[in-house]
Short mmCIF file of C-alpha atoms in Angstrom, two decimals:
data_model
loop_
_atom_site.label_atom_id
_atom_site.label_comp_id
_atom_site.label_asym_id
_atom_site.label_seq_id
_atom_site.Cartn_x
_atom_site.Cartn_y
_atom_site.Cartn_z
CA MET I 14 0.07 0.14 -0.20
CA CYS I 15 1.12 3.39 -0.94
CA SER I 16 2.06 5.61 2.33
CA LEU I 17 0.91 8.79 0.86
CA ASP I 18 -2.81 6.92 0.38
CA LEU I 19 -3.06 7.79 4.34
CA PHE I 20 -2.18 11.53 4.03
CA PRO I 21 -5.23 13.95 3.96
CA PRO I 22 -5.49 15.53 0.57
CA PRO I 23 -3.36 18.34 -0.53
CA LEU I 24 -4.45 21.91 -0.20
CA ASP I 25 -6.04 23.63 -3.18
CA GLY I 26 -4.71 27.00 -4.64
CA SER I 27 -6.89 29.03 -2.25
CA GLN I 28 -5.35 28.33 0.88
CA LEU I 29 -1.78 27.84 1.75
CA PRO I 30 -0.26 25.75 5.06
CA LEU I 31 0.81 27.73 7.89
CA TYR I 32 1.95 25.91 10.73
CA GLU I 33 1.17 22.68 12.56
CA PHE I 34 -0.87 22.00 15.78
CA ASN I 35 -2.41 19.30 17.49
CA ASN I 36 -1.02 16.88 14.81
CA GLU I 37 -2.73 18.67 11.97
CA ILE I 38 -1.76 20.99 9.65
CA VAL I 39 -3.53 24.59 10.06
CA ALA I 40 -4.07 26.25 6.50
CA GLY I 41 -5.09 30.00 5.86
CA LYS I 42 -5.40 32.26 3.26
CA GLY I 43 -2.15 33.77 3.11
CA PHE I 44 1.10 34.49 4.80
CA ASP I 45 -0.22 37.92 5.23
CA ASN I 46 -2.74 37.12 8.52
CA PRO I 47 -1.46 38.64 11.77
CA PRO I 48 0.37 35.67 13.46
CA PRO I 49 -1.07 33.96 16.27
CA THR I 50 0.41 35.04 19.76
CA PHE I 51 2.15 31.50 20.03
CA GLN I 52 4.09 32.56 17.00
CA SER I 53 5.71 35.66 18.62
CA GLU I 54 9.03 33.60 18.44
CA LEU I 55 9.05 33.77 14.85
CA VAL I 56 8.68 37.59 14.57
CA ASN I 57 12.14 38.60 14.42
CA ILE I 58 13.54 35.67 12.34
CA PRO I 59 14.37 36.99 8.97
CA GLU I 60 12.09 35.69 6.24
CA PRO I 61 13.76 37.42 2.95
CA THR I 62 12.52 37.69 -0.75
CA ILE I 63 15.29 37.41 -3.31
CA PRO I 64 14.04 39.08 -6.55
CA VAL I 65 14.68 36.82 -9.13
CA ASP I 66 15.36 38.97 -12.12
CA ALA I 67 18.07 40.62 -9.78
CA LEU I 68 20.20 37.46 -9.59
CA LYS I 69 22.61 36.58 -12.87
CA ALA I 70 24.61 33.19 -12.95
CA PRO I 71 28.07 35.07 -13.22
CA GLY I 72 29.80 34.75 -16.67
CA ARG I 73 32.52 32.31 -16.62
CA MET I 74 36.02 33.73 -17.71
CA GLU I 75 38.71 31.63 -19.23
CA LEU I 76 41.11 30.06 -16.45
CA SER I 77 43.98 31.37 -18.64
CA SER I 78 45.08 34.39 -19.49
CA LYS I 79 47.78 33.31 -22.38
CA THR I 80 45.51 34.58 -24.97
CA ALA I 81 46.30 37.90 -23.81
CA PHE I 82 49.87 37.71 -24.58
CA ILE I 83 52.02 37.58 -27.84
CA HIS I 84 53.10 34.02 -28.80
CA GLN I 85 56.53 33.07 -28.34
CA LYS I 86 58.24 30.19 -29.45
CA GLU I 87 59.25 27.59 -26.85
CA SER I 88 61.52 24.98 -26.35
CA ILE I 89 59.88 21.42 -26.63
CA TRP I 90 60.73 20.63 -23.14
CA LYS I 91 59.28 23.91 -21.80
CA ARG I 92 55.89 23.30 -24.10
CA CYS I 93 55.84 19.63 -22.40
CA LEU I 94 56.45 20.78 -18.75
CA ASN I 95 53.53 23.45 -19.22
CA ALA I 96 51.43 20.71 -20.95
CA TRP I 97 52.15 18.44 -17.89
CA HIS I 98 51.17 21.41 -15.60
CA ASN I 99 48.05 22.10 -17.50
CA VAL I 100 46.50 19.07 -18.53
CA GLY I 101 48.56 16.33 -16.71
CA LEU I 102 49.73 12.99 -18.17
CA ALA I 103 47.76 12.91 -21.28
CA GLY I 104 48.86 16.71 -22.24
CA PHE I 105 52.30 15.65 -21.73
CA LEU I 106 52.11 12.91 -24.06
CA GLU I 107 49.76 14.71 -26.59
CA GLU I 108 52.65 17.44 -27.04
CA MET I 109 55.31 15.26 -27.49
CA SER I 110 53.94 12.98 -30.16
CA ASN I 111 52.95 16.26 -32.01
CA SER I 112 56.51 17.47 -32.25
CA LYS I 113 58.09 14.74 -34.19
CA GLU I 114 60.54 17.38 -35.63
CA GLU I 115 62.04 18.29 -32.29
CA VAL I 116 62.35 14.88 -30.70
CA PRO I 117 63.88 11.42 -31.85
CA PRO I 118 61.56 9.25 -34.02
CA TRP I 119 61.62 6.28 -31.88
CA LEU I 120 60.59 8.80 -28.58
CA CYS I 121 57.53 9.95 -30.78
CA HIS I 122 56.60 6.55 -31.37
CA VAL I 123 56.38 5.84 -27.81
CA THR I 124 54.67 8.62 -26.69
CA ARG I 125 52.04 8.01 -29.56
CA CYS I 126 51.37 4.45 -28.33
CA SER I 127 51.39 5.53 -24.72
CA LEU I 128 48.70 8.24 -25.49
CA ALA I 129 46.74 5.74 -27.29
CA VAL I 130 47.01 3.34 -23.93
CA CYS I 131 45.74 6.30 -22.01
CA ARG I 132 43.04 7.42 -24.05
CA SER I 133 41.78 3.94 -24.08
CA VAL I 134 41.81 3.89 -20.27
CA SER I 135 40.36 6.95 -19.42
CA SER I 136 37.53 5.93 -22.27
CA LEU I 137 37.23 2.50 -20.11
CA HIS I 138 36.79 4.49 -16.94
CA GLY I 139 34.48 7.12 -18.32
CA SER I 140 31.96 4.13 -19.72
CA LEU I 141 32.26 2.71 -16.09
CA PHE I 142 31.56 6.07 -14.52
CA PRO I 143 29.55 8.23 -16.98
CA HIS I 144 29.41 11.13 -14.62
CA LEU I 145 33.34 11.59 -15.31
CA THR I 146 32.57 13.07 -18.60
CA MET I 147 30.50 15.78 -17.19
CA LYS I 148 31.36 19.34 -17.15
CA SER I 149 32.05 20.80 -13.40
CA GLU I 150 28.62 22.50 -13.35
CA ASP I 151 26.66 19.65 -14.74
CA LEU I 152 28.07 17.64 -12.10
CA THR I 153 27.10 20.16 -9.07
CA ALA I 154 23.54 20.16 -10.63
CA GLU I 155 23.25 16.42 -10.70
CA PHE I 156 24.58 15.86 -6.97
CA SER I 157 23.09 18.97 -5.13
CA GLN I 158 20.48 18.06 -2.55
CA ALA I 159 18.54 21.46 -4.12
CA LEU I 160 16.15 20.52 -6.84
CA GLY I 161 16.69 22.23 -10.19
CA TRP I 162 20.19 23.60 -8.52
CA ALA I 163 21.19 24.79 -12.07
CA ASP I 164 18.01 27.42 -12.57
CA CYS I 165 17.44 27.65 -8.81
CA PRO I 166 18.03 30.95 -7.35
CA LEU I 167 18.54 29.91 -3.84
CA ARG I 168 21.65 27.37 -3.97
CA ALA I 169 22.42 26.26 -0.67
CA PHE I 170 20.96 27.26 3.07
CA ALA I 171 22.43 26.41 6.42
CA TRP I 172 20.87 27.09 9.80
CA HIS I 173 23.17 27.91 12.54
CA PRO I 174 23.40 25.30 15.03
CA HIS I 175 23.25 27.64 18.20
CA THR I 176 21.46 30.57 17.40
CA TYR I 177 18.80 32.01 15.00
CA LYS I 178 21.24 32.88 12.33
CA PHE I 179 21.30 31.41 8.56
CA ALA I 180 23.47 31.53 5.64
CA LEU I 181 22.11 31.68 2.13
CA ALA I 182 23.77 30.85 -1.09
CA LEU I 183 22.24 32.74 -4.03
CA LEU I 184 22.72 32.20 -7.96
CA ASP I 185 25.24 34.70 -8.31
CA ASP I 186 27.71 33.11 -6.00
CA SER I 187 27.26 35.30 -3.21
CA ILE I 188 26.32 34.43 0.23
CA ARG I 189 24.12 36.57 2.84
CA ILE I 190 23.95 36.09 6.54
CA TYR I 191 20.82 36.66 8.08
CA THR I 192 20.52 36.97 11.95
CA ALA I 193 17.34 37.38 14.01
CA GLY I 194 16.94 40.55 14.97
CA SER I 195 19.54 42.38 13.22
CA PRO I 196 19.66 44.68 10.58
CA THR I 197 22.96 43.95 9.01
CA ILE I 198 23.36 41.54 6.07
CA PRO I 199 26.76 40.29 5.47
CA THR I 200 27.34 39.45 1.98
CA LEU I 201 30.41 37.13 1.44
CA LYS I 202 32.11 37.25 -2.21
CA HIS I 203 35.42 35.49 -3.11
CA ARG I 204 36.87 35.02 -6.35
CA LEU I 205 36.83 30.97 -5.78
CA GLN I 206 33.59 31.23 -4.65
CA LYS I 207 31.95 29.56 -7.72
CA ASP I 208 29.11 27.32 -7.82
CA VAL I 209 28.23 26.80 -4.26
CA ALA I 210 26.63 23.24 -3.47
CA SER I 211 26.83 23.17 0.32
CA LEU I 212 27.18 25.23 3.31
CA ALA I 213 27.95 24.06 6.91
CA TRP I 214 28.37 26.29 10.17
CA LYS I 215 31.06 24.94 12.80
CA PRO I 216 29.38 23.72 15.84
CA MET I 217 30.53 25.37 19.16
CA CYS I 218 31.65 28.41 17.06
CA ALA I 219 29.92 31.87 16.35
CA SER I 220 31.52 32.66 13.05
CA VAL I 221 33.04 29.85 11.27
CA LEU I 222 31.05 28.85 7.56
CA ALA I 223 32.44 26.22 5.43
CA VAL I 224 31.34 26.56 1.79
CA ALA I 225 31.59 23.85 -0.94
CA CYS I 226 32.87 25.18 -4.35
CA GLN I 227 33.86 24.12 -7.67
CA SER I 228 37.40 24.25 -6.96
CA CYS I 229 37.93 24.27 -3.09
CA VAL I 230 36.55 24.39 0.07
CA LEU I 231 36.50 28.03 1.53
CA VAL I 232 36.38 28.53 5.35
CA TRP I 233 34.70 31.80 6.32
CA HIS I 234 35.54 33.79 9.50
CA VAL I 235 32.62 36.13 9.85
CA ASP I 236 32.74 38.21 13.27
CA PRO I 237 29.33 38.49 14.31
CA THR I 238 29.88 41.98 16.01
CA SER I 239 31.22 43.39 13.14
CA LEU I 240 28.83 45.74 11.28
CA SER I 241 30.48 45.39 8.06
CA THR I 242 28.44 44.33 5.30
CA ARG I 243 31.08 43.16 3.11
CA PRO I 244 33.85 41.15 4.68
CA SER I 245 37.21 40.97 3.32
CA SER I 246 38.26 37.99 0.97
CA GLY I 247 40.93 37.66 3.60
CA CYS I 248 38.53 36.36 6.06
CA ALA I 249 38.47 33.36 3.94
CA GLN I 250 40.41 30.80 4.25
CA VAL I 251 41.11 28.10 1.01
CA LEU I 252 41.09 24.10 1.14
CA SER I 253 42.30 22.70 -2.01
CA HIS I 254 43.60 19.34 -2.73
CA PRO I 255 44.57 17.96 -6.25
CA GLY I 256 41.65 16.33 -8.26
CA HIS I 257 39.12 17.11 -5.58
CA SER I 258 36.73 19.30 -7.44
CA PRO I 259 33.89 20.28 -7.99
CA VAL I 260 33.21 20.02 -3.97
CA THR I 261 29.26 19.16 -3.73
CA SER I 262 29.23 18.02 0.20
CA VAL I 263 30.70 19.40 3.10
CA CYS I 264 30.14 18.77 6.81
CA TRP I 265 31.65 19.30 10.34
CA SER I 266 31.46 17.20 13.37
CA PRO I 267 29.08 17.58 15.95
CA LYS I 268 31.70 18.83 17.92
CA GLY I 269 33.21 20.86 15.42
CA GLY I 270 36.91 19.79 15.59
CA VAL I 271 36.87 17.99 11.85
CA LEU I 272 35.60 19.18 8.79
CA LEU I 273 34.77 16.84 5.81
CA SER I 274 34.22 17.46 1.94
CA ALA I 275 33.53 15.34 -0.82
CA SER I 276 33.81 15.35 -4.54
CA PRO I 277 32.07 13.08 -7.22
CA VAL I 278 35.43 12.99 -9.42
CA ASP I 279 37.63 11.85 -6.21
CA THR I 280 37.24 8.62 -4.62
CA ALA I 281 38.49 9.78 -1.43
CA MET I 282 36.69 11.56 1.24
CA LEU I 283 38.70 14.38 2.78
CA VAL I 284 39.16 14.92 6.57
CA TRP I 285 40.53 18.37 7.18
CA ASP I 286 42.00 20.01 10.13
CA VAL I 287 41.28 23.29 9.49
CA PRO I 288 43.74 25.44 11.46
CA THR I 289 46.59 23.75 9.58
CA GLU I 290 44.63 23.69 6.29
CA SER I 291 45.74 19.92 5.80
CA CYS I 292 43.99 16.77 5.13
CA ILE I 293 43.75 13.13 5.31
CA PRO I 294 42.26 11.33 2.38
CA LEU I 295 40.20 8.26 3.37
CA GLN I 296 40.44 6.43 -0.15
CA ARG I 297 38.24 3.45 -0.72
CA VAL I 298 37.91 1.92 -4.39
CA GLY I 299 34.65 1.66 -5.98
CA GLY I 300 32.03 4.14 -6.55
CA GLY I 301 33.58 6.57 -8.91
CA GLY I 302 33.73 9.10 -6.01
CA VAL I 303 31.82 10.47 -3.05
CA THR I 304 28.63 12.74 -3.68
CA PHE I 305 26.88 13.43 -0.29
CA LEU I 306 27.97 13.37 3.32
CA SER I 307 25.97 13.45 6.43
CA TRP I 308 27.38 13.15 10.01
CA SER I 309 25.22 11.37 12.56
CA PRO I 310 24.17 13.90 15.44
CA ASP I 311 25.74 11.64 17.89
CA GLY I 312 29.18 12.11 16.24
CA SER I 313 29.56 8.18 15.67
CA LYS I 314 29.15 7.48 11.97
CA VAL I 315 29.26 9.45 8.33
CA LEU I 316 27.17 8.64 5.56
CA ALA I 317 29.12 8.73 2.36
CA ALA I 318 27.06 8.50 -0.91
CA THR I 319 28.87 7.76 -4.31
CA PRO I 320 27.44 8.26 -7.86
CA SER I 321 27.47 4.25 -8.35
CA SER I 322 25.12 2.01 -6.59
CA VAL I 323 26.83 1.51 -3.41
CA PHE I 324 26.86 3.94 -0.57
CA ARG I 325 29.11 3.67 2.70
CA VAL I 326 29.08 4.35 6.43
CA TRP I 327 32.21 5.35 8.33
CA GLU I 328 32.51 5.02 12.02
CA THR I 329 34.52 7.74 13.36
CA GLN I 330 36.66 6.28 15.91
CA LYS I 331 39.06 4.05 13.34
CA TRP I 332 37.54 5.49 10.64
CA THR I 333 36.65 1.96 9.04
CA CYS I 334 33.57 1.77 6.88
CA GLU I 335 31.15 -0.85 5.84
CA ARG I 336 29.27 -0.52 2.28
CA TRP I 337 25.82 -1.20 1.06
CA PRO I 338 24.85 -1.88 -2.49
CA THR I 339 21.61 -0.56 -3.73
CA LEU I 340 19.38 -2.31 -6.25
CA GLN I 341 18.92 -0.19 -8.81
CA GLY I 342 20.40 3.39 -8.35
CA ARG I 343 22.82 5.57 -6.29
CA CYS I 344 21.96 7.05 -2.92
CA GLN I 345 20.08 10.39 -3.50
CA THR I 346 20.09 11.38 0.13
CA GLY I 347 19.88 10.52 3.63
CA CYS I 348 19.21 11.86 7.46
CA TRP I 349 20.24 9.90 11.01
CA SER I 350 17.88 9.59 13.99
CA PRO I 351 19.10 11.68 17.09
CA ASP I 352 21.05 9.15 18.71
CA GLY I 353 22.50 7.54 15.40
CA SER I 354 20.78 4.48 15.65
CA ARG I 355 18.81 4.82 12.29
CA LEU I 356 19.82 5.90 8.89
CA LEU I 357 16.81 7.11 6.53
CA PHE I 358 18.20 6.96 2.85
CA ALA I 359 16.46 7.17 -0.77
CA VAL I 360 18.00 5.88 -4.19
CA LYS I 361 17.82 7.84 -7.31
CA GLY I 362 14.91 6.25 -9.68
CA GLU I 363 12.76 4.80 -6.75
CA SER I 364 10.10 6.00 -4.56
CA VAL I 365 10.36 4.40 -1.23
CA ILE I 366 12.38 5.07 1.90
CA TYR I 367 14.83 2.65 3.31
CA SER I 368 15.88 2.23 6.93
CA LEU I 369 19.10 0.94 8.40
CA CYS I 370 19.32 -0.03 11.99
CA PHE I 371 22.99 0.61 13.60
CA SER I 372 23.88 -0.79 17.26
CA VAL I 373 24.57 2.02 19.89
CA SER I 374 27.23 1.13 22.01
CA GLU I 375 27.76 2.70 25.80
CA GLY I 376 30.94 3.30 27.01
CA GLU I 377 33.61 2.05 25.16
CA ALA I 378 33.56 2.26 21.59
CA GLN I 379 32.25 -0.11 19.71
CA ALA I 380 34.33 -2.30 16.74
CA GLY I 381 33.29 -1.29 13.36
CA VAL I 382 30.15 0.26 11.86
CA GLY I 383 27.54 -2.26 13.20
CA GLY I 384 24.85 -1.94 10.79
CA SER I 385 22.26 -4.10 10.29
CA GLN I 386 22.71 -6.82 7.16
CA SER I 387 20.18 -5.37 4.84
CA ALA I 388 17.95 -2.24 4.71
CA THR I 389 14.12 -2.28 5.25
CA VAL I 390 11.39 -0.39 3.26
CA VAL I 391 9.79 1.78 5.64
CA ALA I 392 7.40 4.04 3.16
CA ASP I 393 6.24 3.97 -0.19
CA VAL I 394 5.97 7.37 -1.59
CA SER I 395 5.08 6.79 -4.85
CA GLU I 396 2.30 8.98 -7.01
CA VAL I 397 -1.08 9.11 -5.79
CA VAL I 398 -3.60 10.87 -7.24
CA PHE I 399 -6.35 13.02 -5.20
CA THR I 400 -9.51 14.40 -6.26
CA THR I 401 -10.36 17.80 -4.98
CA HIS I 402 -13.20 19.88 -5.89
CA THR I 403 -10.71 22.01 -7.85
CA GLY I 404 -9.78 18.92 -9.96
CA GLU I 405 -7.16 16.32 -9.67
CA ILE I 406 -3.77 16.58 -7.90
CA ARG I 407 -0.70 14.32 -8.11
CA VAL I 408 1.49 14.09 -5.54
CA GLY I 409 4.47 11.66 -5.03
CA GLY I 410 7.48 10.26 -7.00
CA GLU I 411 11.39 10.24 -6.53
CA ILE I 412 12.78 11.59 -3.55
CA GLN I 413 14.99 14.49 -4.05
CA SER I 414 16.09 14.92 -0.37
CA MET I 415 15.12 14.54 3.54
CA CYS I 416 15.49 16.08 6.78
CA TRP I 417 14.84 14.72 10.30
CA ASP I 418 14.26 17.12 12.89
CA PRO I 419 16.55 17.30 15.66
CA SER I 420 14.38 16.15 18.36
CA GLY I 421 12.96 12.81 16.13
CA GLU I 422 9.68 13.74 15.66
CA ARG I 423 9.20 15.08 12.21
CA LEU I 424 10.66 13.96 9.11
CA ALA I 425 10.32 16.21 5.95
CA VAL I 426 10.78 14.72 2.35
CA LEU I 427 10.94 16.56 -0.84
CA LEU I 428 8.90 14.75 -3.90
CA LYS I 429 10.11 15.64 -7.33
CA GLY I 430 6.56 14.88 -9.13
CA ASN I 431 6.15 13.60 -12.51
CA PRO I 432 7.23 16.08 -14.83
CA GLU I 433 5.12 14.55 -17.51
CA PHE I 434 1.76 15.58 -16.09
CA GLU I 435 1.20 19.59 -15.62
CA GLU I 436 -0.70 18.64 -12.19
CA SER I 437 1.98 17.07 -10.52
CA GLN I 438 4.13 19.19 -9.02
CA PRO I 439 6.79 18.83 -6.42
CA VAL I 440 5.60 18.94 -2.60
CA ILE I 441 7.14 18.56 0.77
CA ALA I 442 5.60 15.33 2.61
CA VAL I 443 5.47 15.53 6.34
CA PHE I 444 5.68 12.51 8.58
CA ARG I 445 5.63 12.33 12.39
CA THR I 446 7.99 9.74 13.42
CA ARG I 447 9.11 7.85 16.67
CA ASN I 448 12.47 5.99 16.70
CA SER I 449 11.97 4.51 20.29
CA PRO I 450 11.08 2.12 21.73
CA ILE I 451 9.59 1.05 18.15
CA PHE I 452 10.11 3.06 14.88
CA GLU I 453 7.03 4.47 13.46
CA LEU I 454 6.17 6.37 10.60
CA LEU I 455 2.80 8.71 10.84
CA PRO I 456 1.15 10.82 8.01
CA CYS I 457 1.18 14.60 8.92
CA GLY I 458 0.59 16.81 5.62
CA PHE I 459 1.47 18.22 2.77
CA ILE I 460 3.53 21.52 2.25
CA HIS I 461 3.36 23.74 -0.78
CA GLY I 462 3.86 27.13 -1.70
CA ARG I 463 1.94 29.71 -3.70
CA LYS I 464 0.81 29.35 -7.30
CA GLY I 465 3.63 28.59 -9.35
CA GLU I 466 6.39 27.95 -6.71
CA THR I 467 8.00 24.96 -6.37
CA PRO I 468 10.20 23.96 -3.27
CA GLN I 469 13.69 23.80 -3.89
CA LEU I 470 15.61 22.81 -0.56
CA PHE I 471 14.76 22.69 3.04
CA GLN I 472 16.45 22.30 6.67
CA PHE I 473 15.11 21.89 10.07
CA HIS I 474 16.18 24.47 13.00
CA PRO I 475 18.84 22.66 15.34
CA GLY I 476 17.23 24.10 18.40
CA PHE I 477 13.77 25.57 17.99
CA ASN I 478 12.14 25.27 21.66
CA LYS I 479 8.33 24.66 20.51
CA GLY I 480 8.71 21.49 18.64
CA ALA I 481 10.20 22.20 15.17
CA LEU I 482 10.74 24.62 12.63
CA LEU I 483 11.33 23.89 8.96
CA SER I 484 12.80 26.85 6.86
CA GLN I 485 12.44 26.12 2.95
CA LEU I 486 13.67 27.51 -0.22
CA TRP I 487 11.28 28.55 -3.09
CA SER I 488 11.99 28.90 -6.91
CA SER I 489 10.55 32.37 -6.76
CA GLY I 490 13.52 33.21 -4.12
CA ARG I 491 11.43 33.25 -0.94
CA VAL I 492 12.55 32.00 2.17
CA ASN I 493 9.83 30.93 5.03
CA HIS I 494 9.68 29.10 8.12
CA PHE I 495 7.00 26.56 8.82
CA PRO I 496 6.79 25.97 12.59
CA PHE I 497 5.56 22.56 13.95
CA TYR I 498 4.12 23.04 17.48
CA PHE I 499 4.17 19.81 19.79
CA VAL I 500 5.52 18.50 22.89
CA ASN I 501 8.61 16.60 22.64
CA ALA I 502 8.17 13.18 23.80
CA GLN I 503 11.77 12.89 24.92
CA CYS I 504 12.58 15.94 26.44
CA PRO I 505 8.79 18.23 27.04
CA ARG I 506 9.75 21.64 26.58
CA PHE I 507 6.23 23.48 26.82
CA SER I 508 2.70 22.73 27.81
CA PRO I 509 0.07 22.70 25.03
CA GLU I 510 -2.50 24.29 27.22
CA SER I 511 -0.21 27.75 27.18
CA ILE I 512 -0.70 27.84 23.33
CA ALA I 513 -3.53 30.28 22.00
CA VAL I 514 -5.57 29.35 19.52
CA VAL I 515 -6.45 31.16 16.44
CA PRO I 516 -9.91 32.66 15.93
CA GLY I 517 -11.52 31.09 12.65
CA ASN I 518 -9.20 28.28 12.53
CA THR I 519 -10.77 24.97 13.53
CA ILE I 520 -8.28 22.75 15.11
CA SER I 521 -8.66 19.03 15.95
CA THR I 522 -6.63 16.22 17.12
CA ALA I 523 -6.22 13.74 14.11
CA ASN I 524 -6.54 10.01 14.68
CA PRO I 525 -2.82 8.76 13.98
CA ARG I 526 -2.90 6.18 11.02
CA THR I 527 0.51 4.33 10.95
CA LEU I 528 2.47 3.65 7.90
CA PHE I 529 4.81 1.49 9.60
CA THR I 530 5.53 0.00 12.58
CA GLU I 531 8.70 -2.18 13.54
CA ARG I 532 8.38 -4.58 16.15
#
């Protein structure tokens, strides 16, 4: 049975989802309604709208400036050294084989044979891993967590782990920092800050932001007390490694001591010591690269997805890993339970959510990753047709990204929809979840935007104290924050009786309908 059949029907275009209360999503005519009294905590959180027409993708200039200079005849050896530096071994061999008048005939013959072997190996490697033949921008668009990254005006988003502050990457390669209650909006720009795919704030720190770029990782040090709106590029550390570009994912350890970065063309996951700007590659054969990283909240494990039908989970004590092959496609996205005991993930080309369980050790570190032998299907999000008074609405399909609330009680899933049907649009499906003592998924509802808007990306705030807060990025350039008001079963933080109900909105407690229960 399809899990989405148990969901309440999506709202029609005349109403928009505003917030969740008493296990139901409350709708209204628009976001311009006066906020209810219990939304006072959200008043100072910025909800910027970036005009799409004002954003332009920057033109890419030539990486080399040699065309600006008068050509001068150089010796064969100098040309070969330049070709080695610019292109690598293939460039060196090609330059040598094309200079038969300047090198001995036997050397020209050897280099031509070597070049043919090099091209054959490269062609074979490209056939095994087709993504290696893609351009850098296409690689980033393919493996980004954002839906439609290439044309998306808002490309990456990251909440600060300890305060109401977030970073927002734009189409023009700039990054803006928004802080609740502050009129100052620093804008970060750097000559190497191109094709931003991922952002990550350093935990236990007020001002350090890691940025995954086309050719490197930038680590910005943004003084939170500064009134400057344009920090100098000298505030950014440049972390680069040969063959590690483009960078599509970065993540910090939960305590902020280690930074990880991944590139779909590099089979090594890099472990950075940022103060010394040095790294240790964690190399594994197979997979063709690393596309997406997710560190478990308890710090014990790291999910590393690859461009092929295999992903790995690393344990962070001795940095050993276990690999899981998928049946059809690559691992598209994944998220961890708060205690690191469960991983939910989705596979490209499929419309289901999988679950992997891991043993949680107490005291001394456990030996190995400790994952289960196989994954379990916990939800089917295949396309469903809902009939409303305005017509049919199609919902469901492949999963673009997932995010699990830090309390472990809400799961947001971005469904891509079916482009073949006009009435099928991307939508965010929200599940109510419980991980202990048994795992459960319950239907909550769908979140959509205004007419013509599609969701591009989202993230839960790491410390919303009245339930959960989901920040959403829309194709119109708008950012908004959707609150879920509930009592945390693990750590109650407020009384529902203290919440005032908005006049005119009918709120009732929904009867929970279980999608999946693990016993």
